[in-house]
Amino acid sequence: MLPDGRTLFSGVSFRVGDGAVVALVGANGAGKTTLMKIIAGDLEPVEGSVSRSGGLGVMRQFVGSVRDESTVRDLLVSVAPPRIQTAALEMDAAELQMMEHDDEKTQMRYAQAIADWGDAHGYDAEVIWDVCTMKAIGLPYERAQYREVRTLSGGEQKRLVLEALLRGPDEVLLLDEPDNYLDVPGKQWLEERLASTRKTVLLISHDRELLATAANRIVTIEGG
Ligand SMILES: Nc1ncnc2c1ncn2[C@@H]1O[C@H](COP(=O)(O)OP(=O)(O)O)[C@@H](O)[C@H]1O
Ligand SMILES: [Mg+2]
């Protein structure tokens, strides 16, 4: 149900089996992104329910067209598991406080934030992110992390997030138009990665070749 009271879709029912790659297709405005947001838990369905098991990684449709001042690190943190997101936010807050105060309490907070980053496997994530930034933009994470995402091309933004999700710990991935902005080699790379991944993937795409080569099953959503 949309804010204006129109019903976008109803009677949707499907299951994505363990390790399957399932594509969600439909015309522009059919409700694919909305359905994905419901599955991701960003939106509440008016009726019905979603059940899933395993950690969930989500690539939202805006990746590829980031225009704000967020950094590569921010983007990688935003697609990381919740415990890493929480630890990263606390580290940022503690660092900021360190710049303003240099008292013992602030130093303790900072030391704790660093310890928590380790406990949340933040350093392990940074090792993976280093591979991701090398593959996507040819820079080590140490140098790439402060770069603004808007200085990356659309294809580089997509590739970076896809690398992070496909190499990351989440077992279930939701990908909203992952192939948009990718060039031909980028699409081929994605096709190969989707064919070989052991993760469970639900993806939205308009690309016939990607659908033909990578999807085990196709779910069509018809608007109205
Ligand atoms: N917050 C909202 N308010 C009003 N209309 C919305 C909102 N979100 C989505 N819509 C409308 O719902 C329809 C489906 O949108 P979306 O799920 O993004 O489609 P798709 O991803 O299939 O192209 C569109 O007509 C869109 O304009
Ligand atoms: Mg969409």
mmCIF file of C-alpha atoms and ligand atoms in Angstrom:
data_model
loop_
_atom_site.group_PDB
_atom_site.id
_atom_site.type_symbol
_atom_site.label_atom_id
_atom_site.label_comp_id
_atom_site.label_asym_id
_atom_site.label_seq_id
_atom_site.Cartn_x
_atom_site.Cartn_y
_atom_site.Cartn_z
ATOM 1 C CA MET A 1 0.000 0.000 0.000
ATOM 2 C CA LEU A 2 1.447 3.365 -1.017
ATOM 3 C CA PRO A 3 1.148 6.506 1.144
ATOM 4 C CA ASP A 4 -1.573 7.740 -1.221
ATOM 5 C CA GLY A 5 -3.651 4.612 -0.551
ATOM 6 C CA ARG A 6 -3.025 2.798 -3.833
ATOM 7 C CA THR A 7 -2.236 -0.885 -3.507
ATOM 8 C CA LEU A 8 1.082 -1.518 -5.218
ATOM 9 C CA PHE A 9 0.932 -5.303 -5.196
ATOM 10 C CA SER A 10 -0.789 -8.139 -3.411
ATOM 11 C CA GLY A 11 -0.751 -11.904 -3.464
ATOM 12 C CA VAL A 12 3.030 -12.085 -3.701
ATOM 13 C CA SER A 13 4.397 -15.390 -2.517
ATOM 14 C CA PHE A 14 7.705 -17.031 -3.267
ATOM 15 C CA ARG A 15 10.588 -18.798 -1.655
ATOM 16 C CA VAL A 16 14.279 -18.519 -2.417
ATOM 17 C CA GLY A 17 15.977 -21.831 -1.661
ATOM 18 C CA ASP A 18 19.303 -22.141 0.104
ATOM 19 C CA GLY A 19 22.135 -21.255 -2.264
ATOM 20 C CA ALA A 20 19.805 -20.305 -5.114
ATOM 21 C CA VAL A 21 20.138 -17.214 -7.294
ATOM 22 C CA VAL A 22 16.673 -15.880 -7.961
ATOM 23 C CA ALA A 23 15.882 -12.859 -10.115
ATOM 24 C CA LEU A 24 13.001 -10.484 -9.531
ATOM 25 C CA VAL A 25 11.851 -8.891 -12.773
ATOM 26 C CA GLY A 26 9.096 -6.488 -13.744
ATOM 27 C CA ALA A 27 8.437 -3.188 -15.477
ATOM 28 C CA ASN A 28 9.624 0.143 -14.071
ATOM 29 C CA GLY A 29 7.387 1.060 -11.171
ATOM 30 C CA ALA A 30 6.036 -2.464 -10.729
ATOM 31 C CA GLY A 31 7.221 -2.485 -7.126
ATOM 32 C CA LYS A 32 10.460 -4.483 -7.230
ATOM 33 C CA THR A 33 12.452 -2.078 -5.054
ATOM 34 C CA THR A 34 9.539 -1.749 -2.641
ATOM 35 C CA LEU A 35 9.312 -5.536 -2.309
ATOM 36 C CA MET A 36 13.044 -5.733 -1.699
ATOM 37 C CA LYS A 37 12.793 -3.054 1.000
ATOM 38 C CA ILE A 38 10.079 -5.129 2.675
ATOM 39 C CA ILE A 39 12.299 -8.217 2.577
ATOM 40 C CA ALA A 40 15.226 -6.168 3.918
ATOM 41 C CA GLY A 41 13.056 -4.905 6.785
ATOM 42 C CA ASP A 42 13.246 -1.233 5.729
ATOM 43 C CA LEU A 43 9.473 -1.184 5.160
ATOM 44 C CA GLU A 44 6.616 -2.920 6.946
ATOM 45 C CA PRO A 45 4.193 -4.851 4.759
ATOM 46 C CA VAL A 46 0.534 -3.942 5.301
ATOM 47 C CA GLU A 47 -0.249 -7.634 5.113
ATOM 48 C CA GLY A 48 1.792 -10.787 5.112
ATOM 49 C CA SER A 49 5.207 -11.665 6.358
ATOM 50 C CA VAL A 50 8.760 -12.402 5.367
ATOM 51 C CA SER A 51 10.937 -15.049 6.924
ATOM 52 C CA ARG A 52 14.611 -15.556 6.342
ATOM 53 C CA SER A 53 17.597 -17.215 7.937
ATOM 54 C CA GLY A 54 21.244 -16.200 7.890
ATOM 55 C CA GLY A 55 22.912 -12.797 7.838
ATOM 56 C CA LEU A 56 21.449 -10.460 5.259
ATOM 57 C CA GLY A 57 23.503 -8.158 3.016
ATOM 58 C CA VAL A 58 21.723 -5.526 0.942
ATOM 59 C CA MET A 59 22.819 -3.497 -2.067
ATOM 60 C CA ARG A 60 20.318 -0.680 -2.455
ATOM 61 C CA GLN A 61 19.396 0.814 -5.812
ATOM 62 C CA PHE A 62 21.115 4.178 -5.101
ATOM 63 C CA VAL A 63 24.581 2.581 -5.135
ATOM 64 C CA GLY A 64 26.142 3.799 -8.359
ATOM 65 C CA SER A 65 24.558 7.240 -8.120
ATOM 66 C CA VAL A 66 25.926 8.443 -4.773
ATOM 67 C CA ARG A 67 26.253 12.252 -4.861
ATOM 68 C CA ASP A 68 26.661 13.184 -1.199
ATOM 69 C CA GLU A 69 29.899 13.585 0.774
ATOM 70 C CA SER A 70 30.065 10.048 2.121
ATOM 71 C CA THR A 71 33.385 8.212 1.885
ATOM 72 C CA VAL A 72 34.422 4.799 0.637
ATOM 73 C CA ARG A 73 34.707 3.706 4.254
ATOM 74 C CA ASP A 74 31.147 4.903 4.966
ATOM 75 C CA LEU A 75 29.853 2.900 2.000
ATOM 76 C CA LEU A 76 31.689 -0.265 3.031
ATOM 77 C CA VAL A 77 30.510 0.106 6.626
ATOM 78 C CA SER A 78 26.924 0.604 5.402
ATOM 79 C CA VAL A 79 26.869 -2.841 3.766
ATOM 80 C CA ALA A 80 28.683 -4.607 6.626
ATOM 81 C CA PRO A 81 26.959 -6.675 9.340
ATOM 82 C CA PRO A 82 25.247 -4.629 12.096
ATOM 83 C CA ARG A 83 27.906 -5.317 14.746
ATOM 84 C CA ILE A 84 30.556 -3.756 12.494
ATOM 85 C CA GLN A 85 28.328 -0.781 11.717
ATOM 86 C CA THR A 86 27.770 -0.141 15.420
ATOM 87 C CA ALA A 87 31.475 -0.424 16.236
ATOM 88 C CA ALA A 88 32.422 1.873 13.339
ATOM 89 C CA LEU A 89 29.945 4.552 14.454
ATOM 90 C CA GLU A 90 31.306 4.432 18.002
ATOM 91 C CA MET A 91 34.867 4.698 16.712
ATOM 92 C CA ASP A 92 33.927 7.782 14.650
ATOM 93 C CA ALA A 93 32.184 9.375 17.631
ATOM 94 C CA ALA A 94 35.127 8.640 19.938
ATOM 95 C CA GLU A 95 37.614 10.034 17.410
ATOM 96 C CA LEU A 96 35.558 13.196 17.051
ATOM 97 C CA GLN A 97 35.454 13.626 20.808
ATOM 98 C CA MET A 98 39.233 13.149 20.976
ATOM 99 C CA MET A 99 39.661 16.122 18.667
ATOM 100 C CA GLU A 100 37.714 18.340 21.026
ATOM 101 C CA HIS A 101 38.726 17.046 24.460
ATOM 102 C CA ASP A 102 41.857 15.371 25.635
ATOM 103 C CA ASP A 103 40.736 14.249 29.063
ATOM 104 C CA GLU A 104 41.128 10.779 30.512
ATOM 105 C CA LYS A 105 37.482 9.864 30.064
ATOM 106 C CA THR A 106 37.687 10.587 26.350
ATOM 107 C CA GLN A 107 40.867 8.569 26.020
ATOM 108 C CA MET A 108 39.200 5.667 27.798
ATOM 109 C CA ARG A 109 36.258 5.867 25.458
ATOM 110 C CA TYR A 110 38.568 5.833 22.453
ATOM 111 C CA ALA A 111 40.544 2.867 23.795
ATOM 112 C CA GLN A 112 37.289 1.002 24.374
ATOM 113 C CA ALA A 113 36.079 1.817 20.849
ATOM 114 C CA ILE A 114 39.280 0.363 19.404
ATOM 115 C CA ALA A 115 38.917 -2.777 21.502
ATOM 116 C CA ASP A 116 35.266 -3.114 20.432
ATOM 117 C CA TRP A 117 36.280 -2.696 16.774
ATOM 118 C CA GLY A 118 38.554 -5.705 17.194
ATOM 119 C CA ASP A 119 35.861 -7.721 18.979
ATOM 120 C CA ALA A 120 33.403 -6.964 16.166
ATOM 121 C CA HIS A 121 35.970 -8.369 13.682
ATOM 122 C CA GLY A 122 36.516 -4.899 12.270
ATOM 123 C CA TYR A 123 40.164 -5.615 11.460
ATOM 124 C CA ASP A 124 39.162 -8.762 9.570
ATOM 125 C CA ALA A 125 36.653 -6.678 7.622
ATOM 126 C CA GLU A 126 39.404 -4.175 6.739
ATOM 127 C CA VAL A 127 41.518 -6.997 5.296
ATOM 128 C CA ILE A 128 38.598 -7.922 3.010
ATOM 129 C CA TRP A 129 37.907 -4.238 2.188
ATOM 130 C CA ASP A 130 41.518 -3.908 1.057
ATOM 131 C CA VAL A 131 40.904 -6.616 -1.553
ATOM 132 C CA CYS A 132 37.629 -4.907 -2.530
ATOM 133 C CA THR A 133 39.138 -1.441 -3.070
ATOM 134 C CA MET A 134 42.069 -2.952 -5.007
ATOM 135 C CA LYS A 135 39.662 -4.830 -7.299
ATOM 136 C CA ALA A 136 37.178 -1.989 -7.715
ATOM 137 C CA ILE A 137 39.414 1.085 -7.922
ATOM 138 C CA GLY A 138 43.003 -0.169 -7.813
ATOM 139 C CA LEU A 139 43.833 1.420 -4.452
ATOM 140 C CA PRO A 140 44.670 -0.146 -1.100
ATOM 141 C CA TYR A 141 41.996 0.408 1.546
ATOM 142 C CA GLU A 142 44.381 2.539 3.581
ATOM 143 C CA ARG A 143 44.341 5.126 0.787
ATOM 144 C CA ALA A 144 40.855 4.518 -0.603
ATOM 145 C CA GLN A 145 38.920 4.770 2.658
ATOM 146 C CA TYR A 146 38.744 8.588 2.844
ATOM 147 C CA ARG A 147 37.903 9.086 -0.820
ATOM 148 C CA GLU A 148 34.429 10.463 -1.487
ATOM 149 C CA VAL A 149 32.187 7.895 -3.134
ATOM 150 C CA ARG A 150 30.915 10.514 -5.618
ATOM 151 C CA THR A 151 34.417 10.652 -7.127
ATOM 152 C CA LEU A 152 33.995 7.013 -8.189
ATOM 153 C CA SER A 153 32.175 6.173 -11.410
ATOM 154 C CA GLY A 154 28.804 4.452 -11.158
ATOM 155 C CA GLY A 155 30.364 1.156 -12.205
ATOM 156 C CA GLU A 156 33.130 1.493 -9.603
ATOM 157 C CA GLN A 157 30.560 2.167 -6.865
ATOM 158 C CA LYS A 158 28.603 -0.941 -7.872
ATOM 159 C CA ARG A 159 31.706 -3.083 -8.150
ATOM 160 C CA LEU A 160 32.968 -1.989 -4.737
ATOM 161 C CA VAL A 161 29.743 -2.918 -2.971
ATOM 162 C CA LEU A 162 29.371 -6.180 -4.907
ATOM 163 C CA GLU A 163 32.931 -7.170 -4.003
ATOM 164 C CA ALA A 164 32.235 -6.400 -0.352
ATOM 165 C CA LEU A 165 28.971 -8.341 -0.214
ATOM 166 C CA LEU A 166 30.183 -11.339 -2.222
ATOM 167 C CA ARG A 167 33.376 -11.579 -0.112
ATOM 168 C CA GLY A 168 31.642 -10.703 3.155
ATOM 169 C CA PRO A 169 30.086 -12.930 5.817
ATOM 170 C CA ASP A 170 26.392 -12.524 4.979
ATOM 171 C CA GLU A 171 24.800 -15.699 3.604
ATOM 172 C CA VAL A 172 21.809 -14.033 1.963
ATOM 173 C CA LEU A 173 22.189 -11.119 -0.461
ATOM 174 C CA LEU A 174 19.579 -8.748 -1.847
ATOM 175 C CA LEU A 175 20.876 -6.862 -4.886
ATOM 176 C CA ASP A 176 18.782 -4.087 -6.437
ATOM 177 C CA GLU A 177 19.946 -3.621 -10.042
ATOM 178 C CA PRO A 178 23.548 -4.695 -9.374
ATOM 179 C CA ASP A 179 24.466 -4.675 -13.072
ATOM 180 C CA ASN A 180 23.425 -1.054 -13.743
ATOM 181 C CA TYR A 181 26.456 1.056 -14.714
ATOM 182 C CA LEU A 182 28.687 -2.003 -15.154
ATOM 183 C CA ASP A 183 30.605 -2.215 -18.426
ATOM 184 C CA VAL A 184 30.757 -5.444 -20.444
ATOM 185 C CA PRO A 185 33.718 -6.960 -18.528
ATOM 186 C CA GLY A 186 32.027 -5.883 -15.272
ATOM 187 C CA LYS A 187 28.828 -7.703 -16.240
ATOM 188 C CA GLN A 188 30.765 -10.804 -17.207
ATOM 189 C CA TRP A 189 32.557 -10.684 -13.874
ATOM 190 C CA LEU A 190 29.206 -10.430 -12.073
ATOM 191 C CA GLU A 191 27.737 -13.326 -14.068
ATOM 192 C CA GLU A 192 30.697 -15.518 -13.118
ATOM 193 C CA ARG A 193 30.571 -14.525 -9.466
ATOM 194 C CA LEU A 194 26.842 -15.180 -9.221
ATOM 195 C CA ALA A 195 27.268 -18.549 -10.942
ATOM 196 C CA SER A 196 29.967 -19.626 -8.491
ATOM 197 C CA THR A 197 28.786 -18.102 -5.215
ATOM 198 C CA ARG A 198 27.394 -20.363 -2.506
ATOM 199 C CA LYS A 199 25.332 -17.536 -1.106
ATOM 200 C CA THR A 200 21.594 -17.228 -1.518
ATOM 201 C CA VAL A 201 20.868 -14.280 -3.796
ATOM 202 C CA LEU A 202 17.734 -12.376 -4.741
ATOM 203 C CA LEU A 203 18.499 -9.825 -7.423
ATOM 204 C CA ILE A 204 16.604 -7.294 -9.479
ATOM 205 C CA SER A 205 17.771 -6.911 -13.046
ATOM 206 C CA HIS A 206 16.606 -5.919 -16.511
ATOM 207 C CA ASP A 207 19.575 -7.560 -18.220
ATOM 208 C CA ARG A 208 18.441 -10.595 -20.213
ATOM 209 C CA GLU A 209 21.885 -12.091 -20.466
ATOM 210 C CA LEU A 210 22.537 -11.801 -16.744
ATOM 211 C CA LEU A 211 19.142 -13.356 -16.070
ATOM 212 C CA ALA A 212 19.807 -16.180 -18.510
ATOM 213 C CA THR A 213 23.268 -17.034 -17.213
ATOM 214 C CA ALA A 214 23.085 -16.299 -13.500
ATOM 215 C CA ALA A 215 19.516 -16.901 -12.337
ATOM 216 C CA ASN A 216 18.242 -20.348 -11.340
ATOM 217 C CA ARG A 217 14.721 -19.019 -11.232
ATOM 218 C CA ILE A 218 12.853 -15.861 -12.204
ATOM 219 C CA VAL A 219 10.017 -14.266 -10.252
ATOM 220 C CA THR A 220 7.950 -11.763 -12.240
ATOM 221 C CA ILE A 221 6.081 -8.986 -10.494
ATOM 222 C CA GLU A 222 3.276 -7.475 -12.479
ATOM 223 C CA GLY A 223 2.072 -4.039 -11.414
ATOM 224 C CA GLY A 224 -1.523 -3.106 -10.762
HETATM 225 N N1 LIG B 1 7.237 6.453 -0.667
HETATM 226 C C1 LIG B 1 6.497 6.408 -1.788
HETATM 227 N N2 LIG B 1 5.472 7.261 -1.976
HETATM 228 C C2 LIG B 1 4.709 7.215 -3.083
HETATM 229 N N3 LIG B 1 4.894 6.350 -4.081
HETATM 230 C C3 LIG B 1 5.902 5.473 -3.958
HETATM 231 C C4 LIG B 1 6.763 5.446 -2.814
HETATM 232 N N4 LIG B 1 7.670 4.478 -2.983
HETATM 233 C C5 LIG B 1 7.415 3.914 -4.163
HETATM 234 N N5 LIG B 1 6.353 4.521 -4.762
HETATM 235 C C6 LIG B 1 5.755 4.161 -6.056
HETATM 236 O O1 LIG B 1 5.594 2.755 -6.064
HETATM 237 C C7 LIG B 1 5.818 2.265 -7.360
HETATM 238 C C8 LIG B 1 6.873 1.163 -7.308
HETATM 239 O O2 LIG B 1 8.137 1.703 -7.007
HETATM 240 P P1 LIG B 1 9.435 0.780 -6.975
HETATM 241 O O3 LIG B 1 9.231 -0.292 -5.993
HETATM 242 O O4 LIG B 1 10.593 1.684 -6.783
HETATM 243 O O5 LIG B 1 9.413 0.188 -8.456
HETATM 244 P P2 LIG B 1 10.511 -0.615 -9.288
HETATM 245 O O6 LIG B 1 11.701 -0.836 -8.421
HETATM 246 O O7 LIG B 1 9.837 -1.888 -9.696
HETATM 247 O O8 LIG B 1 10.821 0.235 -10.491
HETATM 248 C C9 LIG B 1 6.188 3.428 -8.227
HETATM 249 O O9 LIG B 1 5.038 3.844 -8.916
HETATM 250 C C10 LIG B 1 6.651 4.458 -7.228
HETATM 251 O O10 LIG B 1 6.471 5.745 -7.722
HETATM 252 MG MG MG B 2 13.672 -0.278 -8.478
#
